PDB file of C-alpha atoms in Angstrom:
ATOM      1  CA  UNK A  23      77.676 230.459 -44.904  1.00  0.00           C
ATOM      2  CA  UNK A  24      79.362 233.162 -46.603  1.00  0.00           C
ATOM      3  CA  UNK A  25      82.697 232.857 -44.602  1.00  0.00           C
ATOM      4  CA  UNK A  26      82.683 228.957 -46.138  1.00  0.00           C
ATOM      5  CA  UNK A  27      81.730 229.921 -49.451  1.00  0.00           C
ATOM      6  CA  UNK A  28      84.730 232.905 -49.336  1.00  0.00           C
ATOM      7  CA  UNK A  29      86.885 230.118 -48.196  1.00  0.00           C
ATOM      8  CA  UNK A  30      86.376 227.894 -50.643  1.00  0.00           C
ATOM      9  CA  UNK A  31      87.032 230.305 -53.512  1.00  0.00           C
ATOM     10  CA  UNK A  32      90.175 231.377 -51.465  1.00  0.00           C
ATOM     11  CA  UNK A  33      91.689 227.750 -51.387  1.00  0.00           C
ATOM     12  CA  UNK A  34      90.772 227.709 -55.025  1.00  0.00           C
ATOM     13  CA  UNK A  35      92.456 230.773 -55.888  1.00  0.00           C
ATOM     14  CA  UNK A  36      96.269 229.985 -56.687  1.00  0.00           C
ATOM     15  CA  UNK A  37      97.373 233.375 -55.208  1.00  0.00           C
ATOM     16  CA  UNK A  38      96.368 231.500 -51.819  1.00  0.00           C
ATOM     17  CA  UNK A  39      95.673 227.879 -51.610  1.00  0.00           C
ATOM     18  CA  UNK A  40      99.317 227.013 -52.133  1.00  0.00           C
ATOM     19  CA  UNK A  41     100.652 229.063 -49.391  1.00  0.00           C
ATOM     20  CA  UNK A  42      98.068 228.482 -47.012  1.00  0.00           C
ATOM     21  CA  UNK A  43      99.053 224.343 -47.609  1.00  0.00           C
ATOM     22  CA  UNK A  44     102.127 225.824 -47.115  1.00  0.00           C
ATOM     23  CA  UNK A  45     101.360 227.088 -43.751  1.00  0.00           C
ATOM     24  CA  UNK A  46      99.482 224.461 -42.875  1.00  0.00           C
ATOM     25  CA  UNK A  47     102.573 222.089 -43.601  1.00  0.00           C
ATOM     26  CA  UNK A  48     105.440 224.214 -41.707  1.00  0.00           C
ATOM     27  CA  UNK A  49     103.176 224.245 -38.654  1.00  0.00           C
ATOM     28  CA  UNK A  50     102.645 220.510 -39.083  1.00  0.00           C
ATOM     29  CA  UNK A  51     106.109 219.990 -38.714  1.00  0.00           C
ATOM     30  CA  UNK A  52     107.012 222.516 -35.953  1.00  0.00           C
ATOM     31  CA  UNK A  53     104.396 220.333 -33.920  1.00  0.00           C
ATOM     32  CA  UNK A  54     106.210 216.965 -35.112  1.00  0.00           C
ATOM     33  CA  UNK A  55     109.768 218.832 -34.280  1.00  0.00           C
ATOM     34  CA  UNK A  56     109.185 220.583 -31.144  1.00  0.00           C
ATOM     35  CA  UNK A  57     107.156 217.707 -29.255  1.00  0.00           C
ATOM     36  CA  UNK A  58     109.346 215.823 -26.800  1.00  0.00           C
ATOM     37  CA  UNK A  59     110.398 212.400 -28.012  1.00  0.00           C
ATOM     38  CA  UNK A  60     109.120 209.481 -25.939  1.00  0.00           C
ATOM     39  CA  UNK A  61     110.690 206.240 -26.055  1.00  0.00           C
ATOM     40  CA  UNK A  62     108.434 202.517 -24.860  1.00  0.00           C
ATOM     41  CA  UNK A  63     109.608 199.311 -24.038  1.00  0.00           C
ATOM     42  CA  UNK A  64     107.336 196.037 -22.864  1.00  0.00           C
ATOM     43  CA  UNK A  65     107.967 193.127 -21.404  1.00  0.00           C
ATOM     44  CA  UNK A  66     105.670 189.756 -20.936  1.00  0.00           C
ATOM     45  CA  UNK A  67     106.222 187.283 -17.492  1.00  0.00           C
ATOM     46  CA  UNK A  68     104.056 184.566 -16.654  1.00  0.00           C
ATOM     47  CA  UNK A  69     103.897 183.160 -12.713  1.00  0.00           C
ATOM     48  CA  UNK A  70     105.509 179.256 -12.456  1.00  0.00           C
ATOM     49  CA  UNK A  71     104.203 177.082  -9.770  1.00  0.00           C
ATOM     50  CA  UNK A  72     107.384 175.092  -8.041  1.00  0.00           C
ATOM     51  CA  UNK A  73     108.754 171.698  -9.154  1.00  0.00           C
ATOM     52  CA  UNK A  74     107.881 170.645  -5.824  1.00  0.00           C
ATOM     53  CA  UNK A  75     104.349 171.585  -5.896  1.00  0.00           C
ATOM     54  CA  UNK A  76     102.707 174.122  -3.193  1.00  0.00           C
ATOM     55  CA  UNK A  77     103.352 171.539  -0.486  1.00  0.00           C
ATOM     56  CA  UNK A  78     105.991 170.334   1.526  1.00  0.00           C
ATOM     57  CA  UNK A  79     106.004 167.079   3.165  1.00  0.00           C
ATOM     58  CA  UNK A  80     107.585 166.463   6.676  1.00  0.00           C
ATOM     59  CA  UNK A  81     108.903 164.247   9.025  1.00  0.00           C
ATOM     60  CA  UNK A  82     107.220 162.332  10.749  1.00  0.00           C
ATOM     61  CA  UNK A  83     104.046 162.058   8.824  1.00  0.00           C
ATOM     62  CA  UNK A  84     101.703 162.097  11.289  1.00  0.00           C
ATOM     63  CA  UNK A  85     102.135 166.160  11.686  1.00  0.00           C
ATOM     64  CA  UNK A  86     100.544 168.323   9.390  1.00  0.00           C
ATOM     65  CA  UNK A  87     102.576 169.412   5.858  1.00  0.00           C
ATOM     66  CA  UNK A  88     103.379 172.952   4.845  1.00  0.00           C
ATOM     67  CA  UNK A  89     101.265 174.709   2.269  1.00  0.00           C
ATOM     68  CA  UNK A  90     101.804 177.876   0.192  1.00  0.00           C
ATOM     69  CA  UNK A  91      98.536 179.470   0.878  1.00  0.00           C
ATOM     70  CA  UNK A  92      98.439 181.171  -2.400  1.00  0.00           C
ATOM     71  CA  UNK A  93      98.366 178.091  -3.959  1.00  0.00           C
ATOM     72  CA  UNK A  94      95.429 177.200  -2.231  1.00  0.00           C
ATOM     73  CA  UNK A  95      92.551 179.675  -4.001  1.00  0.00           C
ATOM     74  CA  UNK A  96      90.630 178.194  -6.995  1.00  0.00           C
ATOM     75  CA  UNK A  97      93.321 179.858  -9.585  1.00  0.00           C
ATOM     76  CA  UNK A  98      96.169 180.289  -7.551  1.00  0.00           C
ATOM     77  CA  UNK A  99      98.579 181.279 -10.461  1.00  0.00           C
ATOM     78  CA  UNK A 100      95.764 184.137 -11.537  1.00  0.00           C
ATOM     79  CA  UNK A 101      95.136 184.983  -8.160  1.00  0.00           C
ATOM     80  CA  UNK A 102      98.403 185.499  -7.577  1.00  0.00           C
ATOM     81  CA  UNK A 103      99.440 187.552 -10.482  1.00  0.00           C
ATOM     82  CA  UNK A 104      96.636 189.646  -9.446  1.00  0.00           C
ATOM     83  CA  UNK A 105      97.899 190.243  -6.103  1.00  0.00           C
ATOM     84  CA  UNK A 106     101.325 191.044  -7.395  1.00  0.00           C
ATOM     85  CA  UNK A 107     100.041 193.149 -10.705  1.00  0.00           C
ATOM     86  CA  UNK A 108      97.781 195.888  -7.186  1.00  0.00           C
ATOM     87  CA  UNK A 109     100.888 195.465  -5.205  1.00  0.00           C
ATOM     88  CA  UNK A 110     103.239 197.293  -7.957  1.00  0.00           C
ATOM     89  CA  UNK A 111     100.379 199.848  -8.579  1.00  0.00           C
ATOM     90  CA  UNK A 112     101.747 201.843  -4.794  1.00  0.00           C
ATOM     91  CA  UNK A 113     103.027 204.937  -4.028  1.00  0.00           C
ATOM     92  CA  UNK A 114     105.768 202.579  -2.160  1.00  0.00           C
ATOM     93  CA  UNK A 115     106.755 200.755  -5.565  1.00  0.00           C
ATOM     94  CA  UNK A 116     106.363 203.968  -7.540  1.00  0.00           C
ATOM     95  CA  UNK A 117     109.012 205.567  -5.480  1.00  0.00           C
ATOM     96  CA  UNK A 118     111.312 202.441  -5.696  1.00  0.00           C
ATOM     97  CA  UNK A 119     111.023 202.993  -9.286  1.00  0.00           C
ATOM     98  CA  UNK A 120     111.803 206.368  -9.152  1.00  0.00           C
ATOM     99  CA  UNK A 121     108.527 207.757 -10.929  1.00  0.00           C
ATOM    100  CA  UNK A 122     106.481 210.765 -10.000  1.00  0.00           C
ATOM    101  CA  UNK A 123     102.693 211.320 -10.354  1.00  0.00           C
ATOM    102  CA  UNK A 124     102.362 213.781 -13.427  1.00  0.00           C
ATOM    103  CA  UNK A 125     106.390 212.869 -14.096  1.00  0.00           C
ATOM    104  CA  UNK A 126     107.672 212.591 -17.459  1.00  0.00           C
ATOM    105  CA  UNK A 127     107.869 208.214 -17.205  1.00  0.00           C
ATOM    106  CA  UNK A 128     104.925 205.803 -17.125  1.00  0.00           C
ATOM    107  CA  UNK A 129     104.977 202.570 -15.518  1.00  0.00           C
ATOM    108  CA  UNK A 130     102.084 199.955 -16.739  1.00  0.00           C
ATOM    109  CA  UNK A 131     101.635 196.991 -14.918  1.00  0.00           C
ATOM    110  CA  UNK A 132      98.809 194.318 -15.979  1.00  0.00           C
ATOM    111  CA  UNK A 133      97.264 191.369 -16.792  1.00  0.00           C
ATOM    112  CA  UNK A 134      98.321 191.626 -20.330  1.00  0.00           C
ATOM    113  CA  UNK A 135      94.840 193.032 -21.703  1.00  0.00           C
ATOM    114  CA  UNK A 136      96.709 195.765 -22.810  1.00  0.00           C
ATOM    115  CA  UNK A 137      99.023 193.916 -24.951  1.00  0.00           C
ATOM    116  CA  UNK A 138      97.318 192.769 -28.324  1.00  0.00           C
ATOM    117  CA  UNK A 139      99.638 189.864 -28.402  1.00  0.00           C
ATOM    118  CA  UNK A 140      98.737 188.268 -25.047  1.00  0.00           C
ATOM    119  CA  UNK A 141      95.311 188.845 -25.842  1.00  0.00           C
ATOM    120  CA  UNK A 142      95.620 186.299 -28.845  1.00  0.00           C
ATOM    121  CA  UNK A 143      97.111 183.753 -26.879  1.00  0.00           C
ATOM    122  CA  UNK A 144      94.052 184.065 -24.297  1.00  0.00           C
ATOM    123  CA  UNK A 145      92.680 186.496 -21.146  1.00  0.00           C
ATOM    124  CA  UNK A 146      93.414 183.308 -18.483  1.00  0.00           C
ATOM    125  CA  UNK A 147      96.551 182.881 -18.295  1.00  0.00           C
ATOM    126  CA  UNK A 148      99.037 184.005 -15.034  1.00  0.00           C
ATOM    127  CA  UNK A 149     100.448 187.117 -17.538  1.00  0.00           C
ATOM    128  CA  UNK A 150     102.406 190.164 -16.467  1.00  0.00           C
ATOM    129  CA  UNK A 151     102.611 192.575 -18.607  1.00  0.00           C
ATOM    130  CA  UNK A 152     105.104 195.279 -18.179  1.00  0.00           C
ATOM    131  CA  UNK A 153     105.231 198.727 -20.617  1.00  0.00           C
ATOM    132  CA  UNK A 154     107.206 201.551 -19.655  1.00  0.00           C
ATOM    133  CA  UNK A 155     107.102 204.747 -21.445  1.00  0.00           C
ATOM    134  CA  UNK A 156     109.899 207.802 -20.521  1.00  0.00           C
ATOM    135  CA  UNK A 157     111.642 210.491 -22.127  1.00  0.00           C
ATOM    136  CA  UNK A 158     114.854 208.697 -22.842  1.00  0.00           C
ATOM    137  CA  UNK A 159     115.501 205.397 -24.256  1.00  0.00           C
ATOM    138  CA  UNK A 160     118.638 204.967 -21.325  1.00  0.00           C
ATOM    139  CA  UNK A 161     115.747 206.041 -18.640  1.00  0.00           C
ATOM    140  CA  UNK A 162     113.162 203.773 -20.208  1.00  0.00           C
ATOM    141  CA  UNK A 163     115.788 200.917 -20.037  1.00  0.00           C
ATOM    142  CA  UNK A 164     116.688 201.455 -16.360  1.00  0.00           C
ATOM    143  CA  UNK A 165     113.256 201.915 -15.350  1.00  0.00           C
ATOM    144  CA  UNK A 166     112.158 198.106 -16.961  1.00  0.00           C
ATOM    145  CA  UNK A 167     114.790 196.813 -15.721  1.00  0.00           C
ATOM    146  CA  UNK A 168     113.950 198.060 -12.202  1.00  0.00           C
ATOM    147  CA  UNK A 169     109.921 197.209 -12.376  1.00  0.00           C
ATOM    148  CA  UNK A 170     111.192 193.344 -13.088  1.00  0.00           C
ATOM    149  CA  UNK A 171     113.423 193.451 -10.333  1.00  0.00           C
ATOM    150  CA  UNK A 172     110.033 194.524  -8.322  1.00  0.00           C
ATOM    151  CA  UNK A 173     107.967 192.205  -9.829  1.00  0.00           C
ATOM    152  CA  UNK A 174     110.296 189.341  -8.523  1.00  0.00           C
ATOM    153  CA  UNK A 175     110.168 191.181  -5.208  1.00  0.00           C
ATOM    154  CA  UNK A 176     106.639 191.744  -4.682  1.00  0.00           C
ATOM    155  CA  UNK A 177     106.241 187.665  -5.335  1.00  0.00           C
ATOM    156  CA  UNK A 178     108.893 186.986  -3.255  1.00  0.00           C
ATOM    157  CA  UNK A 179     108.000 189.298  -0.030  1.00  0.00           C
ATOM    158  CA  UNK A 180     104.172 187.945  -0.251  1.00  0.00           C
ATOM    159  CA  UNK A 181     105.170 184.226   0.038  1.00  0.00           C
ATOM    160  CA  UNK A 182     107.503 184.916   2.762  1.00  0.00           C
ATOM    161  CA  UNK A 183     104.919 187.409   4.966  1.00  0.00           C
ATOM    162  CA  UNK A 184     101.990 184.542   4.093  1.00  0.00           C
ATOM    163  CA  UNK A 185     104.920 181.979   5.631  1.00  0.00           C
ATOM    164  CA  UNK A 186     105.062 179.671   2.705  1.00  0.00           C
ATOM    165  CA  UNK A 187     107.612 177.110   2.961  1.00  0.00           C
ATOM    166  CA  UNK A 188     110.697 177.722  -0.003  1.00  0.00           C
ATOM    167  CA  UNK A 189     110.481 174.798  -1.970  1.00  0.00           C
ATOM    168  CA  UNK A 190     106.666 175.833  -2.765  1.00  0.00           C
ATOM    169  CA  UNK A 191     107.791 179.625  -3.931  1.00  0.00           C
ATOM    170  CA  UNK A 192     106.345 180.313  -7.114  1.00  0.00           C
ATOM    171  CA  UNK A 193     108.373 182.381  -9.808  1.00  0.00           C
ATOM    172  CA  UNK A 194     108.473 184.002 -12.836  1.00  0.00           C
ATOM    173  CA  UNK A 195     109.424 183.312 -15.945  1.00  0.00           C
ATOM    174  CA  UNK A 196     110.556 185.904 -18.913  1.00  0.00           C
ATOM    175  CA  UNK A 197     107.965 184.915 -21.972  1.00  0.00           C
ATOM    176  CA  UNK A 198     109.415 187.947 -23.670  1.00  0.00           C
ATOM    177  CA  UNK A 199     111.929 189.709 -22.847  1.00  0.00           C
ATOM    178  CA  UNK A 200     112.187 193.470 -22.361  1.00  0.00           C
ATOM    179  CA  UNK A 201     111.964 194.736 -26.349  1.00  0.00           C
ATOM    180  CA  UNK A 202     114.572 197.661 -27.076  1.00  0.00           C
ATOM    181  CA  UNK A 203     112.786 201.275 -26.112  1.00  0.00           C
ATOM    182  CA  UNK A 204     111.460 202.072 -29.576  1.00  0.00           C
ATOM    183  CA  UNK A 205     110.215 205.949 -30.730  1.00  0.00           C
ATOM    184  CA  UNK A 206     106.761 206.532 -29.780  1.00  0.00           C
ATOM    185  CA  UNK A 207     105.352 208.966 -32.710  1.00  0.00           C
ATOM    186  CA  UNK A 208     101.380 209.068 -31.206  1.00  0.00           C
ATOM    187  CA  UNK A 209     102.222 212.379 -29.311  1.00  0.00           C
ATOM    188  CA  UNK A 210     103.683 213.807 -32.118  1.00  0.00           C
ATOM    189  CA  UNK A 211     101.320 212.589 -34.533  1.00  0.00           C
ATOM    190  CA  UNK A 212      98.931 214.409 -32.461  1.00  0.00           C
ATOM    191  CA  UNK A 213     100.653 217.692 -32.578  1.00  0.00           C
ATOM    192  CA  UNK A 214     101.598 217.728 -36.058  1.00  0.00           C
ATOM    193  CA  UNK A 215      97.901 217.467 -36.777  1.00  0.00           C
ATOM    194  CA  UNK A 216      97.202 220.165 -34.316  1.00  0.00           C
ATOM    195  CA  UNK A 217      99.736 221.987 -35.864  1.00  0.00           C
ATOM    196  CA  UNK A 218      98.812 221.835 -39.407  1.00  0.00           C
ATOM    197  CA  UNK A 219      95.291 222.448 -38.406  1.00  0.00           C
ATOM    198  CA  UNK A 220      96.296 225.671 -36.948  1.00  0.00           C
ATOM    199  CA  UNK A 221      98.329 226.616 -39.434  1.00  0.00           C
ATOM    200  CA  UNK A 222      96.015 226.438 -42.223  1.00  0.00           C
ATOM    201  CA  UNK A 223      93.126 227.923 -40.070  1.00  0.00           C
ATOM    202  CA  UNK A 224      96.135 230.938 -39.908  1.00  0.00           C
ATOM    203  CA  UNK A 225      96.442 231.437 -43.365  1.00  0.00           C
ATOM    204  CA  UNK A 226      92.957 231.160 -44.186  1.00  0.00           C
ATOM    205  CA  UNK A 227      91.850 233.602 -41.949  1.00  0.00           C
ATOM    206  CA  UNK A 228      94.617 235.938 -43.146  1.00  0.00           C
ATOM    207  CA  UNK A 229      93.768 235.103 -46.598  1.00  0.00           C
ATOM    208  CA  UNK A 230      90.235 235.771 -46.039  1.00  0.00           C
ATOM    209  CA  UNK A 231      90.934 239.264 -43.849  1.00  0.00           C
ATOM    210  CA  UNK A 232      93.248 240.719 -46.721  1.00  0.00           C
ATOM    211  CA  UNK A 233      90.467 240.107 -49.188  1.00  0.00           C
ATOM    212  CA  UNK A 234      87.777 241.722 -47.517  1.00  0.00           C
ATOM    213  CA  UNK A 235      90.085 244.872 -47.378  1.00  0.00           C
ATOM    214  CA  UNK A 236      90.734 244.429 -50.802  1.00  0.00           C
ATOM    215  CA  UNK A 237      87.091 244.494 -51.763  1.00  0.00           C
ATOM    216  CA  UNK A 238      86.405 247.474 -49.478  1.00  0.00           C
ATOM    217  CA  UNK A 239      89.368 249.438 -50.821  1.00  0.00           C
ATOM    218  CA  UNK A 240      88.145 248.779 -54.250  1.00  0.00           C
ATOM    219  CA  UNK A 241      84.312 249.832 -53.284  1.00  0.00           C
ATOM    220  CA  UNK A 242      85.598 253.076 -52.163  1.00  0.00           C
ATOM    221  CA  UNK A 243      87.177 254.033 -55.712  1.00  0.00           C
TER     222      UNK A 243
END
């Protein structure tokens, strides 16, 4: 209690409150300056069932038609954007994307609970939702461009293994389009609070150290 109560007369005094917020605010900033920048970028896709439906009629009638068996589950457009969204979330895909476990970029790939504006237009729709966070806005850039190109490819391959006929392929359709990689402050935010935390805990503690060997110096007299 008496450490708090010293403190508090020491941020009062003018000798040392002002350059302890001093402190406080150089370390804040050292934090903000020295953290890495980090640059994000989303995107939004939605899966699109074919003009032609998910079957295929043939000739002659009497033999059986061709069906896209992902078309045939109770929600085939959710079901399917589900089995696309686990199918990017590989070690295969991560290394066709170039990213590293623990590596400086971050690949998100989901059903769009993760971006507030999906969320407002509803949880049941077919949604991708792509958000890619790197060190670079030119590396952010390629890498979205590159996890689209997946996207596309992981549809694409799972038809064609399942044997769906072509005119049933589903697709996808851009319902926004990549946004520009923007500054992402949170990490620095973070530090410069760190920082400034430190910093005044510093000068406090200094403050506080010098005045206790003031008051001993002056007992001694």
């Amino acid at each position: 209690m008496r450490f708090w109560t010293t403190l508090l007369g020491l941020a009062g005094n003018k000798l040392v409150g002002p350059p302890v917020v001093v402190a406080a605010l150089a370390f804040a900033a050292a934090g903000f300056l020295l953290m890495p920048a980090r640059y994000a970028s989303t995107a939004a896709m939605v899966v699109t069932i074919s003009t032609a439906g998910g079957t295929q009629e043939v000739r002659p009638a009497a033999e059986q038609s061709l069906t896209n068996p992902l078309l045939q589950f109770g929600d085939p457009l959710r079901t399917t954007a589900g089995i696309v969204i686990l199918s990017m979330r590989n070690e295969r895909v991560a290394k066709a994307l170039g990213v590293t476990d623990g590596g400086p970029v971050e690949v998100t790939v989901d059903d769009g609970r993760t971006d507030p504006d999906l969320l407002k237009v509803g949880s049941s729709g077919p949604f991708l939702h792509i958000e890619v966070e790197g060190p670079s806005a030119a590396t952010v850039r390629e890498v979205m461009a590159k996890a689209q190109g997946q996207v596309r490819t992981e549809l694409k391959n799972w038809q064609t293994s399942l044997g769906a006929p072509p005119i049933t392929h589903m697709g996808l359709l851009d319902v926004r389009p990549a946004t520009p990689p923007e500054p992402v402050y949170r990490d620095r935010i973070l530090a410069a609070a760190g920082g400034g935390a430190l910093g005044a805990l510093i000068g406090a503690g200094v403050a506080y150290a010098l005045m206790r060997r003031a008051r001993k110096a002056g007992g001694r007299r």
